[in-house]
Structures are given as structure tokens and as C-alpha cells.
Coordinates of C-alpha atoms in Angstrom, one line a residue:
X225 CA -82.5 5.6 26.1
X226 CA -81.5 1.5 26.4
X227 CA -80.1 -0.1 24.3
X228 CA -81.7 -2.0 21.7
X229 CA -82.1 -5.5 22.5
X230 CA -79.8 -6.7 19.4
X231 CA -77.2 -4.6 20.8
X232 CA -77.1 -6.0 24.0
X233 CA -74.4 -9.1 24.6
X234 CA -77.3 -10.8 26.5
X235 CA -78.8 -11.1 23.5
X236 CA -76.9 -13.7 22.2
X237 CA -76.0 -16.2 24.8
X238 CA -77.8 -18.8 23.1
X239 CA -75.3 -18.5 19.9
X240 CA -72.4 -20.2 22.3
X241 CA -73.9 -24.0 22.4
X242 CA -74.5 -23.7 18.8
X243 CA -70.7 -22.3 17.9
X244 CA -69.0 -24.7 19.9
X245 CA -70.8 -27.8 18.4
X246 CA -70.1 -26.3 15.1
X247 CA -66.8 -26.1 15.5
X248 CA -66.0 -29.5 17.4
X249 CA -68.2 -31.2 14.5
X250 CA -66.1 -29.4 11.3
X251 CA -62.7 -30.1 13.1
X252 CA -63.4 -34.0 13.7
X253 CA -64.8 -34.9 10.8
X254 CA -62.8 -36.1 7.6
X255 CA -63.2 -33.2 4.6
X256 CA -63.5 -36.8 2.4
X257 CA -66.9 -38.2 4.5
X258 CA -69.5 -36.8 5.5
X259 CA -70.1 -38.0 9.5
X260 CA -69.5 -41.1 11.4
X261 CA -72.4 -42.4 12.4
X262 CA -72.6 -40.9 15.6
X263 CA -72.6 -37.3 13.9
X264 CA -74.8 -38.4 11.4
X265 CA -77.4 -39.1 14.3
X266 CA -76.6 -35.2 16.1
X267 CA -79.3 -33.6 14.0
X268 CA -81.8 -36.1 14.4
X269 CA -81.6 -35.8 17.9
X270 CA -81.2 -32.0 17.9
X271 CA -84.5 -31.7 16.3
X272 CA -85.8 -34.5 18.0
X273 CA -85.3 -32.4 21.3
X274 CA -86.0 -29.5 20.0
X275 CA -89.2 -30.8 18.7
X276 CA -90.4 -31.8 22.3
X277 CA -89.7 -28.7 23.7
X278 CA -91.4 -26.9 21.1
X279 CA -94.6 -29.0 22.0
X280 CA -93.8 -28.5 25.7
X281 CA -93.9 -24.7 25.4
X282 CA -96.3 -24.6 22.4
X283 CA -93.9 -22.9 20.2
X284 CA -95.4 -23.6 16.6
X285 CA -92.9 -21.6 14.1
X286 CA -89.9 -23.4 16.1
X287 CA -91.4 -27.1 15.8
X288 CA -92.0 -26.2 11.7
X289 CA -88.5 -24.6 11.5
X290 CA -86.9 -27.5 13.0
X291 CA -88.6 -30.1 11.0
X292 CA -87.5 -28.2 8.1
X293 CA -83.9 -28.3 8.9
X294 CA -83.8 -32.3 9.4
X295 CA -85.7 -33.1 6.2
X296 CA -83.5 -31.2 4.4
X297 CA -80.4 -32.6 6.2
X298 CA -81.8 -36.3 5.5
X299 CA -82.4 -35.1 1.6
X300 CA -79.1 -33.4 1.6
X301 CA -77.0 -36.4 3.2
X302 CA -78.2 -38.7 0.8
X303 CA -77.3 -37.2 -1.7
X304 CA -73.9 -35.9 -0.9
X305 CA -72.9 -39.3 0.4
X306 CA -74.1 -40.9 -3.1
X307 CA -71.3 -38.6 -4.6
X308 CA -69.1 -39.4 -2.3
X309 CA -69.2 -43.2 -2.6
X310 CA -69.7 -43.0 -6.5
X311 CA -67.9 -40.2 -7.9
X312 CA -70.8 -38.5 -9.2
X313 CA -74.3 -37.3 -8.5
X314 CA -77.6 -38.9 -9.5
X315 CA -80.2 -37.9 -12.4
X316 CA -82.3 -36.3 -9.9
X317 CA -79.4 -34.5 -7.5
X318 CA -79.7 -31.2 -9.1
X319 CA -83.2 -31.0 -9.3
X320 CA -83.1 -31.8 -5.7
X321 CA -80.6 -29.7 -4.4
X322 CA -82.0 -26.8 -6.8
X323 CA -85.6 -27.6 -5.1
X324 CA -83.9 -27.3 -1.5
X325 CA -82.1 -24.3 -2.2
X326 CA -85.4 -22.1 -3.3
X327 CA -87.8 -23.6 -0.7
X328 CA -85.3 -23.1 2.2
X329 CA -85.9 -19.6 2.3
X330 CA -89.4 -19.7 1.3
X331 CA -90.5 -22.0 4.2
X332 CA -88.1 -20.0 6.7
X333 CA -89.6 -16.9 5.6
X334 CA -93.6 -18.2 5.2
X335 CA -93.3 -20.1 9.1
X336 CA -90.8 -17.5 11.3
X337 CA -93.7 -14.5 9.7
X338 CA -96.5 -16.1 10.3
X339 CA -97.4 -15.6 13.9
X340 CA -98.3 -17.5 16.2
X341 CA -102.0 -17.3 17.8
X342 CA -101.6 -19.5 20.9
X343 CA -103.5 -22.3 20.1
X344 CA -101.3 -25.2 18.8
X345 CA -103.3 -27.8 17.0
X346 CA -105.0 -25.1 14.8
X347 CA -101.9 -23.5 14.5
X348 CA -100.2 -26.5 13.4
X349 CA -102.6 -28.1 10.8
X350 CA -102.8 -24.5 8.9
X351 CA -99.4 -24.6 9.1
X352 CA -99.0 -28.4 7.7
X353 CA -101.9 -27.8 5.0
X354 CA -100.6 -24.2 3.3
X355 CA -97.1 -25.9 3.3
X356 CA -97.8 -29.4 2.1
X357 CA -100.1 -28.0 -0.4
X358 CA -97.6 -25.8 -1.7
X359 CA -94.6 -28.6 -1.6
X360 CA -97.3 -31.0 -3.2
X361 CA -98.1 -28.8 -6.0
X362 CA -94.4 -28.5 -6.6
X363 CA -93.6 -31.9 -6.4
X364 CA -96.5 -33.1 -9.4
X365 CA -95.4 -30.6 -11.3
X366 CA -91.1 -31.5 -11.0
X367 CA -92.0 -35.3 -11.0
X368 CA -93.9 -34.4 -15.0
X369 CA -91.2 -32.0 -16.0
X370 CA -88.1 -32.3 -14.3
X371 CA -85.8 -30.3 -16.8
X372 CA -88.1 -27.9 -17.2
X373 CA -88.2 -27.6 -13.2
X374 CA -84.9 -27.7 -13.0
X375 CA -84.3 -24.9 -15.3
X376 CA -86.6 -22.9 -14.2
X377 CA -84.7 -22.9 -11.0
X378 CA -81.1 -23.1 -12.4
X379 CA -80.8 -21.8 -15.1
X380 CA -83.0 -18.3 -14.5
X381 CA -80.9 -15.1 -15.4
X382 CA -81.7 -11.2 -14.5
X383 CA -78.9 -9.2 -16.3
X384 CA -79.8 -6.7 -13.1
X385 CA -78.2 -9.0 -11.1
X386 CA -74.7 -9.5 -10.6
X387 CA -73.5 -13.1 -12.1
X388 CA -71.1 -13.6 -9.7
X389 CA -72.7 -12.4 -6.3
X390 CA -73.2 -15.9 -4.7
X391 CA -72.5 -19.3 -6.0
X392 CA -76.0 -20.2 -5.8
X393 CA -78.2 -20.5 -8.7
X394 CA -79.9 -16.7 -9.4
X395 CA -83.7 -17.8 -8.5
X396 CA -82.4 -19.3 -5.0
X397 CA -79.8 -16.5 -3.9
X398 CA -83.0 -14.1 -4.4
X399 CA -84.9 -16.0 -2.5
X400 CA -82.5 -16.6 0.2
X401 CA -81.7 -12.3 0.1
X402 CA -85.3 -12.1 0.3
X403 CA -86.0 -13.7 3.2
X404 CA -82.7 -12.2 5.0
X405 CA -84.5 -9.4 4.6
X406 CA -87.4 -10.4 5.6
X407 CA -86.0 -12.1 9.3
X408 CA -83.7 -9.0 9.5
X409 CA -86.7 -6.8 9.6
X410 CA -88.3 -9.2 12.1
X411 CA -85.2 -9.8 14.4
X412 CA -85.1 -5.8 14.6
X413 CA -88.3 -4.6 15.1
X414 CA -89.2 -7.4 17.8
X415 CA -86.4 -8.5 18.9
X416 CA -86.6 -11.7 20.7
X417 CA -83.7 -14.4 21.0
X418 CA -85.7 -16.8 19.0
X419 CA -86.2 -14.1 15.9
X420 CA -82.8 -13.9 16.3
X421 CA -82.2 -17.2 16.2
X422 CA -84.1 -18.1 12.9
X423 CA -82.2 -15.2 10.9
X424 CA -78.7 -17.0 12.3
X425 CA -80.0 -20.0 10.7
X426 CA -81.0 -18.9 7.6
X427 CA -77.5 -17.5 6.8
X428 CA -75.8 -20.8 8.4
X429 CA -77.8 -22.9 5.6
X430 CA -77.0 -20.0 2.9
X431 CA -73.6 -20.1 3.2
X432 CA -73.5 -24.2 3.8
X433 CA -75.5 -25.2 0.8
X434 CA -73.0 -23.8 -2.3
X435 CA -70.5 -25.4 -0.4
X436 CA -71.9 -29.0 0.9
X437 CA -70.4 -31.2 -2.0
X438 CA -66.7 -29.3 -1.8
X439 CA -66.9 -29.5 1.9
X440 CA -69.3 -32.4 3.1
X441 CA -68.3 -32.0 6.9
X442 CA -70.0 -28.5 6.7
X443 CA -73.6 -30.5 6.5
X444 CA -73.9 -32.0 10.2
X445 CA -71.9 -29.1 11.4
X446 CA -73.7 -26.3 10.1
X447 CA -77.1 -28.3 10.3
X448 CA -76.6 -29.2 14.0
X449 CA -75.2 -25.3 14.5
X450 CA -79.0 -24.1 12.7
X451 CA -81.1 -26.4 15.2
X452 CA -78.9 -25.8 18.2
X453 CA -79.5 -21.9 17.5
X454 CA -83.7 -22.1 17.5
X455 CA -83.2 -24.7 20.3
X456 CA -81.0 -22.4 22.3
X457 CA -83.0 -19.8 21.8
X458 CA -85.9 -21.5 22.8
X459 CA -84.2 -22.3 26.5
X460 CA -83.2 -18.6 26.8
X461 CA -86.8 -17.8 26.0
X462 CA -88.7 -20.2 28.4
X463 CA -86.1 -19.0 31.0
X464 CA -86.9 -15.4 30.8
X465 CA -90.2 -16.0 30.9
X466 CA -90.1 -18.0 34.1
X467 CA -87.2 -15.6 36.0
X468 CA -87.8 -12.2 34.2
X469 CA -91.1 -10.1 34.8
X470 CA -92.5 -9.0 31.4
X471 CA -93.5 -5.5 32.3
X472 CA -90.2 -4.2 33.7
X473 CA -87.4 -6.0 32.5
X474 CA -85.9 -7.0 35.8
X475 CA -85.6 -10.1 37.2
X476 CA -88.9 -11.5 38.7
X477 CA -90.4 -12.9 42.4
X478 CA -88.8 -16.1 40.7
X479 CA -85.7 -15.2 40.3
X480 CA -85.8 -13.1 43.7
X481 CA -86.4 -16.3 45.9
X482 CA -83.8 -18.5 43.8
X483 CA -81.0 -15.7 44.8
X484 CA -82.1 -15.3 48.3
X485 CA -81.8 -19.1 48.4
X486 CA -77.9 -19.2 47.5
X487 CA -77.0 -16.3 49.4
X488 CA -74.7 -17.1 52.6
X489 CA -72.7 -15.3 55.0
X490 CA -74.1 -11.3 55.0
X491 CA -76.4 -9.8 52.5
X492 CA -78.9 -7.1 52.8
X493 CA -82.0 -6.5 51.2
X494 CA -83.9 -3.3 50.2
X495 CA -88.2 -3.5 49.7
X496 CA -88.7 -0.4 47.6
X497 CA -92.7 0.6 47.2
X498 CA -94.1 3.5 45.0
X499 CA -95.6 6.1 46.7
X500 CA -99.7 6.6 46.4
X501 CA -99.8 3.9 43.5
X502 CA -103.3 3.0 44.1
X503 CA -104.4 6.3 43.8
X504 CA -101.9 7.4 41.0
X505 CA -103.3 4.3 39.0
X506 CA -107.0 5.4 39.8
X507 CA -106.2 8.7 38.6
X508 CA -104.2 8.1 35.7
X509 CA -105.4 4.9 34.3
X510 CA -103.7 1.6 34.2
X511 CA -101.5 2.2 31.3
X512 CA -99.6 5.0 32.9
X513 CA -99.1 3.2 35.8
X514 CA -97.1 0.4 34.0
X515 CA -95.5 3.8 32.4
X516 CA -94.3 4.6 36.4
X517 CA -93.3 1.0 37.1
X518 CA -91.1 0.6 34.2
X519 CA -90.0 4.4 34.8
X520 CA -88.8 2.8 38.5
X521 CA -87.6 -0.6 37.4
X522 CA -85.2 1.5 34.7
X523 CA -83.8 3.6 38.0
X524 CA -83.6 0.2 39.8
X525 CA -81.9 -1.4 37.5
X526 CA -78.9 1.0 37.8
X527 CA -78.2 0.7 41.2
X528 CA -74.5 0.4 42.4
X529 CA -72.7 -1.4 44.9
X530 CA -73.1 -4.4 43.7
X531 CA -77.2 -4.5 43.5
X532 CA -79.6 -6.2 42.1
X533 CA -82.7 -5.2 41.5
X534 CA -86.1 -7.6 41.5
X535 CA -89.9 -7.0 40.7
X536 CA -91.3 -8.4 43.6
X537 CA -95.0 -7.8 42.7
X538 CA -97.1 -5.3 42.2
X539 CA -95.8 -1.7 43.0
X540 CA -93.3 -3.2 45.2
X541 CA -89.4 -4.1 44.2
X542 CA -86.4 -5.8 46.3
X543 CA -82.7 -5.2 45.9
X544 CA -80.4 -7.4 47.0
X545 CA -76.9 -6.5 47.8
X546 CA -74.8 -9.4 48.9
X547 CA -71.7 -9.6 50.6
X548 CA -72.5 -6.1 52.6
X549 CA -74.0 -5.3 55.4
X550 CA -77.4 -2.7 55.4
X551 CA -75.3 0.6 56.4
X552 CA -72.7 0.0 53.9
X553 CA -75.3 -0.2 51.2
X554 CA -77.4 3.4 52.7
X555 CA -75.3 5.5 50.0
X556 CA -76.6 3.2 47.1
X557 CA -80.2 3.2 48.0
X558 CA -80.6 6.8 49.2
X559 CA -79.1 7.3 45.7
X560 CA -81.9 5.6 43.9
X561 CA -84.5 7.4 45.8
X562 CA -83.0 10.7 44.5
X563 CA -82.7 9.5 41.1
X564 CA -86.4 9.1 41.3
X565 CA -87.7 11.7 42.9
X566 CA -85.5 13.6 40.6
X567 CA -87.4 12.2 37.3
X568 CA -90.2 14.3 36.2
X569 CA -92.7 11.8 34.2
X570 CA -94.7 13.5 31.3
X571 CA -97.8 11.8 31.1
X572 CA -99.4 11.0 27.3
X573 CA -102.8 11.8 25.8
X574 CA -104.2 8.9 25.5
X575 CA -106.6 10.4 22.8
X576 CA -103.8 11.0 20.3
X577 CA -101.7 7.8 21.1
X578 CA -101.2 5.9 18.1
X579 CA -103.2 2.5 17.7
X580 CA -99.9 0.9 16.7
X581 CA -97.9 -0.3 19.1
X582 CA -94.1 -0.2 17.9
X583 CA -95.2 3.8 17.0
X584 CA -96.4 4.3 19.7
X585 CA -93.1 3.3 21.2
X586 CA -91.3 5.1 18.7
X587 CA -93.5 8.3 20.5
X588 CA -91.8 7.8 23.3
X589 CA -89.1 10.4 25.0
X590 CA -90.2 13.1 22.2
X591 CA -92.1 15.3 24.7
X592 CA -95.4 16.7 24.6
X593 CA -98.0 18.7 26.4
X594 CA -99.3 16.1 28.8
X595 CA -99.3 16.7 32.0
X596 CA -95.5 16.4 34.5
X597 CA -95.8 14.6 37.5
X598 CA -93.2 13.4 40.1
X599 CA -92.9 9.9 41.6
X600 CA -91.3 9.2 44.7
X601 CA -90.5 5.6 46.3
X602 CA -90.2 4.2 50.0
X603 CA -87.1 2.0 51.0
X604 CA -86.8 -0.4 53.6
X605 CA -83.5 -1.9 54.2
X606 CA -82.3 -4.5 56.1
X607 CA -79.2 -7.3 56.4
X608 CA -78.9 -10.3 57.5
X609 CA -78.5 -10.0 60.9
X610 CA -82.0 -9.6 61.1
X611 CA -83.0 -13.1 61.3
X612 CA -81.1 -16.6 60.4
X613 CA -83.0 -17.1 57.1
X614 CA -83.8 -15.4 54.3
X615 CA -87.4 -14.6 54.5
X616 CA -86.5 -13.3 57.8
X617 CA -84.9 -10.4 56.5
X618 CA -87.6 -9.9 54.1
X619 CA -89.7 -9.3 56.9
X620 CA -87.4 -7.1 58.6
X621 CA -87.1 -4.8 55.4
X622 CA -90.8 -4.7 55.0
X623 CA -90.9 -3.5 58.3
X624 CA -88.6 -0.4 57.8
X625 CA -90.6 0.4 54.9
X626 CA -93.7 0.4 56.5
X627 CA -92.2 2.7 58.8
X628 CA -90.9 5.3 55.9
X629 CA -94.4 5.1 54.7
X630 CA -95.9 6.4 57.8
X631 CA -93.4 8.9 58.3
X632 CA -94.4 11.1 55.7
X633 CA -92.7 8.5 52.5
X634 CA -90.2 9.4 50.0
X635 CA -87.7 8.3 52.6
X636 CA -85.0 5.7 53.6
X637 CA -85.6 3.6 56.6
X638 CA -83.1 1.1 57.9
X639 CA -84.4 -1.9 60.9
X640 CA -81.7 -2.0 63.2
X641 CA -82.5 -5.0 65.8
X642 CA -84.6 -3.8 68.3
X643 CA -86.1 -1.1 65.6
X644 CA -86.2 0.9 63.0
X645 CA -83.6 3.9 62.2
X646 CA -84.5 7.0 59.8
X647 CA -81.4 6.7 57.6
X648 CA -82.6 9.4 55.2
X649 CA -85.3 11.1 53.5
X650 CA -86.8 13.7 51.2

């Protein structure tokens, strides 16, 4: 079985930006100001870029998020720097800082779960309305009782809860547990960077906001680190989406062309084609050939030697071996064929397949009394030497492989110049 995404150090590539500008902020700054004015302006222009790429790729809960974050960095600099140049805190401070502290969690929580239907105006102005609505509400109501406001968020006490657990006010730390919980759940059971991303954020703010008056220079550093996280996120997203086919895992026909592009000197390249697709699919149904194509990409994606293995489209993939030449590499592909042809595939009743998705996953790999087939592949292999440019070689691989599928398939052909050698087979 893979690994679960949040497992994986992949995962998490878009937490380095964030870190580093974390930690460069905090160790410049004076612990007795809050920013110069150039730091003062990184979170504005974190979510201001985050913001347009959030429109560019239509990502709804991100723009929201964001916005989020730099009001309540603008709210939350003002007032820390009025205590900093007078000594003390204004009337309203507490009520404010109180307010931020519950709604942070309750606006990360109500935007990262609600999902996202693909159209972004509509998604947008329900979005604006259910939150403004709620924030306006709260607003009349703090601006005609603002001690009773700010006790009801202050000065609330459960004797089930621990006094001391957080420095927060009771109502707030709830709130912010809560939605942990909440993004936790989210983060785990789809796990995407930018889920990821939002729970990272959350506890950033958490463990900044107790803190912000004692330690002002944790504001922009812990604000910037929370946008740079969704924003990071967002990049790693957009690029797996353009370089990483959706159905297998692997690297795409994208990603494929941009590595034969850079590759110099010798390389070879293996076409690799399922055996009777067409007529497996027509048998089977649709949704058990995807079942055989990621049952193949997972083989693929093991392959030694130095591979690397590509979706190249349909029921064809490429791997591309660099720095060796095509009968250096015959060990490593005549070992994936066998790993294939090795795998027995038990196919599902469709009947009694959950309507849920993730439990239908979760059915996965616990057997059954569906039918076992086998699946075999055809390679094609060829190097470099086959032509001075990449597409070339291409050519020259998908000519070995036409020639191990009219030889009977499930077989390893290699083109060798003038033709094309049987290297091995099953």
C-alpha cells in the first residue's frame, strides 16, 4: 500500500518559503517594534499576490483565507503598535483582540469546509454575504454592548476545561481546538497541499495571537509565514496539475517533453503500452480500466536504474533513463514487465461498490469474489543514438514497440539502428 499523502516529504515542499521568511523576519526585527516599514508592507503584498493568483486559478477558499489574514494583520498592527508607542492599550483593544481571536477560527473553519463548486463569482458573493452578514450582526451587537461582548468572549468559564491549557481566553481556545479539528480531519481525509496548508495556518495564528503584545515581531513574521503557506501551496498545486496526470500519479505528457527537452549527452527511452486495452476497457467498463492504468503507473513508478516513469496518454507510458544507454537499461525494463505480468488484478462488483467515494477507497486491497485477471505490457526501448533530437528517439521506441506488439506482446523490444532486436519476452 502507498503511503499516505501527509506522510510523504513531497508533501510539504511548499512549508520551506514560508519557514525561511518566518525566520529571517523574527531575527531582524527589534522584540521593542513591531516592523520597519518595509516588513510592515510583506503581508500586504503576500496577500496581494496571493490574491491574484487565487483569481488566476479560481481558487475561492484561498482568496477568502487570505483576505482574512491581512485584515486581521491591519487590525492587529494597529493596535499593538498603539501599545507600543503609548504604554497601554485602548478602550476598545480587548474587545478587538477578543473578537479576532473567536472569529479566526470560525472563518478558517466556515471558508477551508465549504467547498468549492467551480464557478467563482457565485462562489464568491455567497461566500462575501454568509460572512459579512454574520461579522455585521456581530459588529451591531459589540458597538451596543461592548462589555457585555467582551465578556461574553473573555470572561466565559467551563469548569470541564482546564484553566490553564492555553493563554487564550476559554471561548477562543475552543474555537480555535475546534476548528484544528476540523482542518485536521480535512487535511487527512483529502489530502491536498493546500488543506494542508490552511491547518499550518491556523496553528501559526494560534500560537502568535496570546503572544503578539509580549513579542510584537511575531505579527509580520507569523502573518507573512500563514499567507506564504496557502500561497505556496497554491504554486505546488497549479504545478501538479499542469506536470502531474490526475489519474495515475506520475508525471504527465507535460512533464515528459520538459525532461526530454534538458536531457543531453545519452539517454534512453522506454514507450510501454497495455496489452488489449481497448477490448479490456470494452469488456470491463471504464472504471476498471483506470483501475489497470493506475495498477501499471504504481509498477512504473518503481522502476530502477535511475528511471522515470511518465503517463504519456492514454494506455501508453514513457520511461526515461538518462545518462545510459538502451542495453544497459534491458534489466530494469524487462523487470517491470515481470512485475506486471506477475500482478493478478481482482476486478470489483460494481453492484455492491459503495456510492461513497473515500469508502469505496477504503474497500480497496480487502479482496473479494470478483473476477482475477492478468495484465501484461509491451516495451519499446530505445537511446539516443537513434536520432539527434529527442522526438527522434520517441519515434524510434514506438517503433520497437510496435514490433513487440506484433510479435505475440507481453515482450521487450529494443531498435537497434538499422532494426529492431527481441531483447526479451514472456
Amino acid at each position: 500500500m502507498p503511503l499516505h499523502p501527509l506522510r510523504q516529504p513531497a508533501h510539504y515542499l511548499f512549508v520551506l518559503p514560508a519557514l525561511l521568511v518566518a525566520v529571517v523576519v523574527w531575527t531582524a526585527l527589534d522584540t521593542a517594534d513591531v516592523a520597519s516599514p518595509a516588513q510592515r508592507i510583506l503581508p500586504w503584498l503576500l496577500a496581494c499576490l496571493g490574491a491574484g493568483l487565487a483569481l488566476l486559478y479560481h481558487q475561492v477558499r484561498s482568496l477568502c483565507l487570505l483576505l482574512v489574514v491581512a485584515v486581521m494583520f491591519a487590525l492587529l498592527h494597529q493596535d499593538v503598535g498603539g501599545y507600543l508607542r503609548n504604554g497601554h492599550v485602548g478602550a476598545l483593544t480587548p474587545l478587538r483582540f477578543h473578537a479576532i481571536s473567536a472569529w479566526l477560527p470560525l472563518l478558517f473553519a466556515g471558508l477551508s469546509l465549504w467547498p468549492e463548486r467551480g464557478r467563482r463569482r457565485h462562489d464568491l458573493l455567497l461566500r462575501s454575504v454568509a460572512s459579512g452578514t454574520a461579522l455585521l450582526i456581530f459588529l451591531l451587537l459589540a458597538t451596543q454592548q461592548p462589555r457585555g461582548m467582551h465578556d461574553l468572549l473573555s470572561n466565559r468559564h467551563w469548569a470541564w476545561i482546564p484553566a490553564e491549557w492555553n493563554a487564550l481566553a476559554q471561548l477562543p481556545a475552543l474555537l480555535f481546538l475546534l476548528a484544528t479539528a476540523a482542518l485536521g480531519w480535512q487535511a487527512w481525509r483529502h489530502p491536498r497541499p493546500l488543506h494542508t496548508a490552511m491547518l499550518l495556518a491556523l496553528l501559526c495564528l494560534w500560537w502568535m495571537l496570546p503572544r503578539v503584545f509580549l513579542q510584537p515581531v511575531l505579527l509580520p513574521a507569523l502573518s507573512s509565514a500563514a499567507l506564504l503557506l496557502m500561497l505556496g501551496a497554491m504554486l505546488q498545486e497549479s504545478f501538479h496539475m499542469a506536470f502531474r496526470d490526475e489519474l495515475t500519479g506520475l508525471p504527465g505528457r507535460r512533464a515528459f517533453n520538459e525532461t526530454l527537452q534538458r536531457a543531453r549527452g545519452t539517454y534512453s527511452i522506454a514507450m510501454v503500452d497495455v496489452d488489449h486495452f481497448k477490448s479490456f476497457n470494452d469488456t470491463h467498463g471504464h472504471d476498471t480500466g483506470d483501475d489497470v492504468l493506475r495498477l501499471v503507473a504504481s509498477r512504473l513508478a518503481r522502476v530502477g536504474d535511475g528511471g522515470r516513469a511518465f503517463r504519456y496518454g492514454g494506455e501508453e507510458f514513457a520511461v526515461v533513463f538518462l545518462d545510459r544507454p538502451a542495453m544497459a537499461c534491458v534489466d530494469a525494463v524487462e523487470a517491470l514487465r515481470q512485475s506486471i505480468e506477475d500482478t493478478r488484478m481482482q476486478l470489483r462488483d460494481r453492484s455492491t461498490r459503495s456510492r461513497d467515494d473515500d469508502a469505496g477507497r477504503q474497500q480497496r486491497g480487502r479482496g473479494g469474489n470478483g473476477q482475477v485477471v492478468q495484465v501484461t505490457v509491451s516495451i519499446g526501448l530505445a537511446d539516443s543514438r537513434a536520432g539527434p533530437r529527442p522526438a527522434a528517439v520517441v519515434k524510434a521506441a514506438d517503433q520497437a514497440l510496435y514490433v513487440a506488439k506484433d510479435g505475440g506482446r507481453n515482450q521487450v523490444r529494443a531498435y537497434a539502428g538499422q532494426g529492431v532486436l527481441a531483447v526479451r519476452g514472456g
